[in-house]
Coordinates of C-alpha atoms and ligand atoms in Angstrom, one line a residue:
M224 CA 243.7 -31.9 97.4
P225 CA 246.4 -30.5 95.0
K226 CA 245.3 -28.4 92.1
P227 CA 244.8 -30.8 89.1
V228 CA 247.2 -31.0 86.2
T229 CA 245.3 -30.3 83.0
K230 CA 248.0 -28.6 80.9
A231 CA 251.0 -30.2 79.3
V232 CA 253.9 -28.5 77.6
F233 CA 255.7 -30.3 74.7
P234 CA 259.0 -28.6 73.9
V235 CA 259.5 -29.5 70.2
G236 CA 261.8 -26.7 69.1
G237 CA 265.1 -28.7 69.2
L238 CA 267.2 -29.1 66.1
G239 CA 267.5 -32.9 66.0
T240 CA 271.1 -32.7 64.8
R241 CA 271.8 -36.3 66.0
F242 CA 269.6 -37.5 63.2
L243 CA 271.0 -35.5 60.4
P244 CA 270.6 -35.7 57.4
A245 CA 267.2 -37.4 58.2
T246 CA 266.1 -34.3 60.1
K247 CA 267.3 -31.8 57.5
A248 CA 263.8 -31.2 56.1
M249 CA 261.6 -32.8 58.8
P250 CA 261.3 -32.5 62.6
K251 CA 262.8 -35.2 64.6
E252 CA 259.5 -35.6 66.4
M253 CA 258.0 -36.8 63.1
L254 CA 260.4 -39.8 62.9
P255 CA 258.2 -42.9 63.0
V256 CA 258.4 -45.8 65.4
V257 CA 256.7 -48.5 63.3
D258 CA 253.8 -46.5 61.9
K259 CA 253.4 -43.5 64.2
P260 CA 255.6 -40.5 64.7
L261 CA 257.3 -40.0 68.1
I262 CA 255.0 -37.0 68.8
Q263 CA 251.9 -39.2 68.6
Y264 CA 253.1 -41.5 71.3
V265 CA 253.8 -38.7 73.8
V266 CA 250.5 -36.9 72.9
D267 CA 248.6 -40.1 73.4
E268 CA 250.3 -40.6 76.8
A269 CA 249.3 -37.1 77.9
V270 CA 245.7 -37.5 76.7
K271 CA 245.4 -40.9 78.5
A272 CA 246.7 -39.2 81.7
G273 CA 243.8 -36.7 81.5
I274 CA 245.5 -33.7 80.1
E275 CA 243.0 -31.3 78.5
E276 CA 245.3 -28.6 77.0
L277 CA 248.3 -29.4 74.9
I278 CA 250.9 -26.6 74.5
F279 CA 253.6 -27.0 71.9
V280 CA 256.7 -24.9 72.0
T281 CA 257.8 -25.1 68.4
G282 CA 260.6 -23.6 66.3
K283 CA 261.8 -23.2 62.8
G284 CA 261.0 -26.1 60.4
K285 CA 258.4 -27.6 62.7
T286 CA 255.1 -26.9 60.9
A287 CA 254.8 -30.6 60.0
I288 CA 253.9 -31.3 63.6
E289 CA 250.9 -28.8 63.5
D290 CA 249.7 -30.4 60.2
Y291 CA 250.1 -33.8 61.7
L292 CA 247.9 -33.1 64.7
D293 CA 245.2 -31.5 62.5
Q294 CA 242.3 -33.0 60.6
A295 CA 243.0 -34.2 57.1
P296 CA 239.6 -34.0 55.4
E297 CA 240.7 -34.7 51.9
L298 CA 242.7 -37.8 52.9
E299 CA 239.8 -39.0 55.0
A300 CA 237.3 -38.5 52.1
M301 CA 239.6 -40.5 49.8
L302 CA 240.0 -43.4 52.2
E303 CA 236.3 -43.4 52.9
G304 CA 235.6 -43.5 49.2
R305 CA 237.9 -46.5 48.8
G306 CA 236.4 -48.3 51.8
K307 CA 239.7 -48.3 53.7
E308 CA 238.2 -48.4 57.2
D309 CA 241.3 -49.4 59.1
L310 CA 243.4 -46.6 57.7
L311 CA 240.6 -44.2 58.2
A312 CA 240.4 -45.1 61.9
A313 CA 244.1 -44.8 62.3
L314 CA 244.1 -41.4 60.6
R315 CA 241.3 -40.2 62.9
D316 CA 243.0 -41.5 66.0
S317 CA 246.1 -39.4 65.2
V318 CA 244.1 -36.2 66.0
P319 CA 243.9 -35.9 69.8
A320 CA 240.3 -35.9 70.8
G321 CA 238.6 -33.7 73.4
V322 CA 241.6 -31.4 74.0
T323 CA 242.6 -28.0 72.9
I324 CA 245.9 -27.4 71.3
A325 CA 248.0 -24.2 71.4
Y326 CA 251.3 -23.4 69.7
T327 CA 253.9 -20.9 70.6
R328 CA 257.3 -20.4 69.2
Q329 CA 260.7 -20.5 70.7
P330 CA 262.6 -17.9 68.6
E331 CA 266.0 -19.6 69.2
P332 CA 266.8 -23.1 70.5
L333 CA 268.4 -21.8 73.8
G334 CA 267.7 -24.9 75.8
L335 CA 265.0 -26.9 77.5
G336 CA 264.6 -24.3 80.3
H337 CA 264.1 -21.5 77.8
A338 CA 261.6 -23.6 75.8
V339 CA 259.5 -24.2 78.9
W340 CA 259.7 -20.5 79.8
C341 CA 258.3 -19.7 76.4
A342 CA 255.0 -21.4 77.5
R343 CA 254.6 -19.3 80.6
K344 CA 251.6 -17.2 79.3
L345 CA 249.8 -20.2 78.0
V346 CA 250.3 -22.2 81.2
G347 CA 249.4 -19.3 83.6
D348 CA 249.2 -19.8 87.3
E349 CA 248.6 -23.6 87.3
P350 CA 250.6 -26.8 87.8
F351 CA 251.5 -28.4 84.5
A352 CA 253.3 -31.3 82.9
V353 CA 256.3 -31.3 80.6
L354 CA 256.8 -34.2 78.2
L355 CA 259.8 -34.7 76.0
A356 CA 259.0 -36.6 72.8
D357 CA 262.6 -38.1 72.6
D358 CA 261.8 -40.2 75.6
L359 CA 259.4 -42.9 74.5
I360 CA 258.1 -44.9 77.4
K361 CA 256.5 -48.3 76.9
S362 CA 254.4 -49.2 79.9
D363 CA 251.1 -50.7 80.9
V364 CA 249.9 -47.5 82.6
P365 CA 251.2 -44.4 80.7
C366 CA 254.1 -42.9 82.6
L367 CA 252.4 -39.5 83.0
K368 CA 249.3 -41.2 84.4
Q369 CA 251.5 -42.9 87.0
M370 CA 252.9 -39.5 88.0
I371 CA 249.5 -37.7 88.0
D372 CA 248.0 -40.5 90.2
A373 CA 250.9 -40.1 92.7
Y374 CA 250.7 -36.3 92.4
S375 CA 247.0 -36.2 93.3
E376 CA 247.9 -37.6 96.7
V377 CA 251.0 -35.5 97.5
G378 CA 251.1 -32.4 95.2
G379 CA 254.3 -30.5 94.7
N380 CA 256.7 -31.1 91.9
M381 CA 257.6 -34.5 90.5
L382 CA 260.1 -36.0 88.1
A383 CA 260.1 -39.4 86.3
I384 CA 263.2 -41.3 87.4
M385 CA 265.0 -44.3 86.2
E386 CA 268.3 -46.0 87.2
V387 CA 271.1 -45.7 84.7
P388 CA 274.6 -47.1 84.6
R389 CA 276.9 -44.7 86.5
E390 CA 279.0 -44.0 83.4
D391 CA 275.9 -42.5 81.7
T392 CA 275.2 -39.8 84.3
R393 CA 276.7 -37.1 82.0
R394 CA 273.7 -37.6 79.6
Y395 CA 271.0 -36.8 82.2
G396 CA 269.7 -34.7 85.0
V397 CA 270.6 -36.7 88.1
V398 CA 268.9 -36.5 91.5
K399 CA 270.1 -36.9 95.0
P400 CA 267.4 -38.8 96.9
L401 CA 266.8 -37.8 100.5
D402 CA 268.2 -40.3 102.9
S403 CA 270.6 -41.4 100.2
T404 CA 273.4 -43.5 101.7
G405 CA 275.5 -42.3 98.8
G406 CA 275.5 -45.7 97.1
D407 CA 273.9 -46.7 93.8
N408 CA 270.4 -47.9 93.5
T409 CA 269.1 -45.5 96.1
G410 CA 265.7 -45.0 94.6
G411 CA 264.2 -48.3 95.6
E412 CA 261.8 -50.3 93.3
P413 CA 259.8 -49.3 90.3
G414 CA 256.6 -47.6 91.6
D415 CA 258.5 -45.9 94.5
L416 CA 258.0 -42.3 95.2
F417 CA 260.8 -40.5 97.0
R418 CA 261.8 -37.1 98.1
V419 CA 264.6 -35.4 96.2
D420 CA 267.3 -33.4 98.0
G421 CA 269.3 -32.2 95.0
I422 CA 269.5 -32.3 91.3
V423 CA 272.3 -31.6 88.8
E424 CA 272.4 -31.5 85.0
K425 CA 274.8 -33.9 83.3
P426 CA 277.3 -34.6 86.1
D427 CA 280.5 -36.5 85.6
P428 CA 280.1 -40.0 87.0
A429 CA 282.6 -39.2 89.7
E430 CA 280.5 -36.3 90.9
A431 CA 277.0 -37.6 90.3
P432 CA 274.9 -37.7 93.5
S433 CA 273.4 -41.1 92.5
N434 CA 272.7 -43.1 89.4
L435 CA 269.0 -42.0 89.4
A436 CA 268.4 -40.1 86.2
V437 CA 265.5 -37.8 85.2
V438 CA 263.5 -39.0 82.2
G439 CA 261.6 -36.4 80.1
R440 CA 258.4 -36.3 82.2
Y441 CA 257.8 -33.5 84.8
I442 CA 255.0 -32.1 86.9
L443 CA 255.9 -28.6 87.9
Q444 CA 254.3 -25.8 89.8
P445 CA 254.0 -22.4 88.0
E446 CA 256.6 -20.8 90.4
I447 CA 259.2 -22.5 88.2
F448 CA 258.7 -19.7 85.7
G449 CA 260.1 -17.2 88.2
F450 CA 263.3 -19.2 88.3
L451 CA 263.6 -19.5 84.5
E452 CA 263.2 -15.8 84.2
G453 CA 266.9 -14.9 84.5
Q454 CA 267.7 -17.5 81.8
R455 CA 271.2 -18.1 83.0
K456 CA 273.1 -20.6 80.9
G457 CA 274.1 -23.9 82.5
A458 CA 275.5 -27.2 81.3
G459 CA 276.3 -27.2 77.6
G460 CA 275.8 -23.4 77.4
E461 CA 272.0 -24.0 77.5
V462 CA 269.3 -22.6 79.7
Q463 CA 268.6 -25.8 81.7
L464 CA 265.3 -26.7 83.3
T465 CA 267.2 -28.7 85.8
D466 CA 268.9 -25.5 87.2
A467 CA 265.5 -23.8 87.8
I468 CA 264.2 -27.0 89.4
A469 CA 267.3 -27.0 91.7
T470 CA 266.3 -23.5 92.9
L471 CA 262.6 -24.2 93.2
M472 CA 263.4 -27.2 95.3
D473 CA 264.6 -25.0 98.2
R474 CA 261.0 -23.6 98.5
Q475 CA 258.7 -26.4 97.3
E476 CA 258.7 -30.2 97.6
L477 CA 260.3 -32.2 94.8
R478 CA 259.7 -35.9 94.4
G479 CA 261.0 -38.5 92.1
L480 CA 258.8 -41.4 90.9
R481 CA 260.5 -44.6 89.8
F482 CA 258.0 -45.2 87.1
E483 CA 257.1 -48.7 85.8
G484 CA 258.0 -49.2 82.2
T485 CA 260.8 -49.2 79.7
R486 CA 262.2 -45.9 78.3
Y487 CA 263.7 -45.7 74.9
D488 CA 266.0 -42.8 74.2
C489 CA 264.7 -41.8 70.8
G490 CA 267.1 -38.8 70.7
S491 CA 269.8 -41.3 69.9
K492 CA 270.0 -43.6 66.9
L493 CA 270.5 -46.8 68.9
G494 CA 267.6 -46.0 71.3
Y495 CA 265.4 -45.2 68.3
M496 CA 266.2 -48.5 66.7
K497 CA 265.6 -50.4 69.9
A498 CA 262.2 -48.7 70.1
N499 CA 261.3 -49.8 66.6
V500 CA 262.2 -53.4 67.4
A501 CA 260.3 -53.4 70.8
F502 CA 257.2 -51.8 69.3
G503 CA 257.6 -53.7 66.0
L504 CA 257.6 -57.0 67.8
E505 CA 254.2 -56.2 69.4
H506 CA 252.6 -54.7 66.3
A507 CA 249.9 -56.8 64.6
D508 CA 251.3 -56.1 61.1
T509 CA 254.9 -56.7 61.8
G510 CA 255.3 -58.8 65.0
A511 CA 255.5 -62.3 63.5
G512 CA 257.6 -61.3 60.5
L513 CA 260.0 -59.3 62.6
R514 CA 260.5 -62.2 65.0
D515 CA 261.1 -64.6 62.1
F516 CA 263.6 -62.2 60.6
I517 CA 265.5 -61.7 63.9
K518 CA 265.8 -65.5 64.3
T519 CA 267.5 -65.7 60.9
L520 CA 270.2 -63.2 61.9
D521 CA 273.6 -64.7 62.5
L522 CA 274.5 -62.8 65.7
Ligands
LIG868 C1 267.0 -33.4 79.0 C2 267.1 -32.8 80.4 C3 267.8 -33.9 81.3 C4 267.0 -35.2 81.2 C5 266.9 -35.7 79.8 C6 266.0 -36.9 79.6 O1 268.3 -33.5 78.4 O2 267.9 -31.6 80.4 O3 267.8 -33.4 82.6 O4 267.7 -36.2 82.0 O5 266.3 -34.6 78.9 O6 265.9 -37.3 78.4 P1 268.6 -33.7 76.9 O7 268.4 -35.1 76.5 O8 267.7 -32.7 76.2 O9 270.1 -33.3 76.7

């Protein structure tokens, strides 16, 4: 029985330059999709997957995240006084229940690998999850829960995987599945778990080992910290988590899970807008009105 995953690391120190000027004075993780900030979706996903300890690696200008995940007694008292039960419930739901939260700071945004390394003392000698708030995943079963369920059978290290168009490989970590025939679509169907034989960060389409991309959900063993220690710079001049995983892979098992669900790249404007439409169409307050509006568009 593999050691259970009870801790999750949320690297939220990134600058969010792709959303400037919106992110000039506010963290990108606080951008709302309908009525909840991105950070809430990913925290809810972790809590639903059974995570008990949330570890945030923050940076400059990110205090709004800490305030957001905290109680707001004055606001609650005001809403209570005005009998606004719905809003009160939504407000209370925004504070993750039954978990502990720890914050540590990444002194400089040196890359995802460095951010995860900054959490090493808080994680200790245990397997842990990493969730990137930019990757918003809409699914019946939360993506991390799908992974933890699979992990509880097989242990090791695991990545969430989706198929992407070949021309997009330079935006992702890309894996080489074991037994790959070298063609596209080598990871089978959603729900499939497969062994990974190689991983590379942001390869050119011509050099990519497949079209199977890593989405921002990881289950990692603590030995990864040893390989992040050197903090060598990789693709884009950043300390890449992918590079440490590539080394770890030689010693421990690494699997990919073709999760079931749709991922929205909320690190890009277009992906963020798509997420707002997808979630907006399902929201009780906005669904019908948004559908009517879309029908009026002369596309
Ligand atoms: C990061 C990872 C990359 C992964 C991607 C998923 O890249 O380095 O391997 O595929 O997240 O969103 P970033 O989007 O931070 O450039």
